[in-house]
Amino acid sequence: MPGLIPENILEDILNRIDIVEVISGCLPLKRAGRNFKACCPFHHEKTPSFMVSPERQIYHCFGCGESGNAFRFLMRHERMEFPEAVEALARKAGVVLPQIKAQDHKGENLITQFYKINELAASFYAANLNSAAAVNAKNYLLKRGIKEESVKLFRLGLAAHGWDTLMAHLRAKNVPLSLIEKAGLVLSKQGGGFYDRFRNRIIFPVVDIKSRVVGFGARVLDETQPKYINSPETPIYTKGRNLYGLNFSKESIRENDFAVIVEGYLDFIVPYQEGLKNIVASLGTALTPEQARILKRYTRNVVMVYDADNAGQLAMLRSLDIFIEEEMEVKIVSLSLGFDPDSFVRKYGIGPFREKIAKAQGLFDYKLAIMKSRHNPKEAQGKARISQEMLGTINKFKDAVLRSEYIRQLAQELDIREDALLEEAKKVRKFPGYAGANLRPNAKKELNINPAEKLLIALMLRESELIHYIRERLDPADFMDEKISKIVSLCFNFAEEGKDLSTKSLLNYFGDEGLSQIVCESVFLPDELSQQNKEKLIEDCLCRIQEEKIKLTRQRLHEEIKRAQDSKDEQRLERLTEEFNSLLKKR
Ligand SMILES: [Zn+2]
């Protein structure tokens, strides 16, 4: 993973920054003894199992196993690549990076290439929109109320009529066809060959928080169906992971301490250009947990604006429960039939739109009103259906006081006994079809390792002086677990070269093979470890590891002896028996 940037520079950076500061810039950390904890940003959970050690400058999640140093955190959380994470932290630390030679095309990371291809495509589409041939498209945008400055800011573009204009453009820049296809910009023809995915459409580049183009949305200029087509998922574009416009609106969202969420590109652009800057578009009817978590970095308050004739109304409403689970406050504005934010603002102006937002209704009240309009709250069946659906939402509140308060309100509204509702509340888990139900935490990669081996690693990492002692007694190969053996040999090498063995720097040497999980987990082993009689602890570990080794050797010899007996290989049998006996004596 490192390679290009010298080790000592990486170490220098890690020594100057504080991982607690880096992580708390992204999520709220709470002190827990000598460590900090939080709900893990990498898997969904309700009780915190994500730990940060200021002492060791690493983090580890006991729920999903994700762990590492500050570089790794930025890579995972901000979706940076290693060199980017190094650059970001170097800037923070005031460390000057040596000039790194420009990489050749082949050596370049595939991900970087995707960004480049998208960038080329976005520029190409934007230039198309500026050409003389694009009068129709320009007029169309003007008619839709899109200002020239917005066209520039959001880099709107035009995919021309032809079947291969983009493809020809990218090919002329030596972009391999296979990559253009993987980036989702062309489709394969039945009889062989490719054609442009987007033709005769207005192009909306989808840009991530760092203003890199990750994909495209494309809208027809007339009434052709489908109205919108989008990039397929690629290594840099996953639907529901982005919030359109957040790169422009994040500061305003932080300042205003709330975010307005709309659905589509134009629903975002039109209010934004009229001055409503704390807005993002979900680019999908239902909100995803990722999107909620991204927003949570900037605010805990969201107002969802959507059109009331939305077919997926209930699905959308259910998806909002995710905000409750994330302990965010969610309110809803529904526009009158036939209006979306885009058309509403064009017709009535931004003022009335802001008024609607100011008067947004809380999720509980809003959802209850919807449910009452769908089911008769005077009939038993209706009451049951309404309370089922409402309890699904109420159960998501972490705060027991809030839960009981909403149950009290619901009982009153439906004119039913509160204890009946309380009883139902216990039964209601997550119904099938619930957005929340699909939120299984990332399966933790279970590590089946001899505890003695793990303990030794923990001890070595706590006190590097111990490494020399252990090195005299054991060989890396004595550790049965391949991963532990790798870590041990790395530790031994460090010690031999007289290098400082700090956990945070050690992690720079690991890729994705699960080594950092072992190392980081050991850092958070209970503190009693350091109080115990260390010599005895080490002796016990060494003994157990050696015993394990002898046991395995015995098993192996036993099988080999059997085989030698079967094949009547007397010479071999004699040698093996001798070996077996001497092993028994050793014990
Ligand atoms: Zn986790």
Short mmCIF file of C-alpha atoms and ligand atoms in Angstrom, two decimals, residues 40 43 61 64, ligand 1:
data_model
loop_
_atom_site.label_atom_id
_atom_site.label_comp_id
_atom_site.label_asym_id
_atom_site.label_seq_id
_atom_site.Cartn_x
_atom_site.Cartn_y
_atom_site.Cartn_z
CA CYS A 40 -19.75 2.73 14.15
CA HIS A 43 -22.04 -0.65 10.04
CA CYS A 61 -14.97 -1.58 15.74
CA CYS A 64 -17.75 -5.26 12.23
ZN ZN B 1 -18.51 -1.35 12.77
#
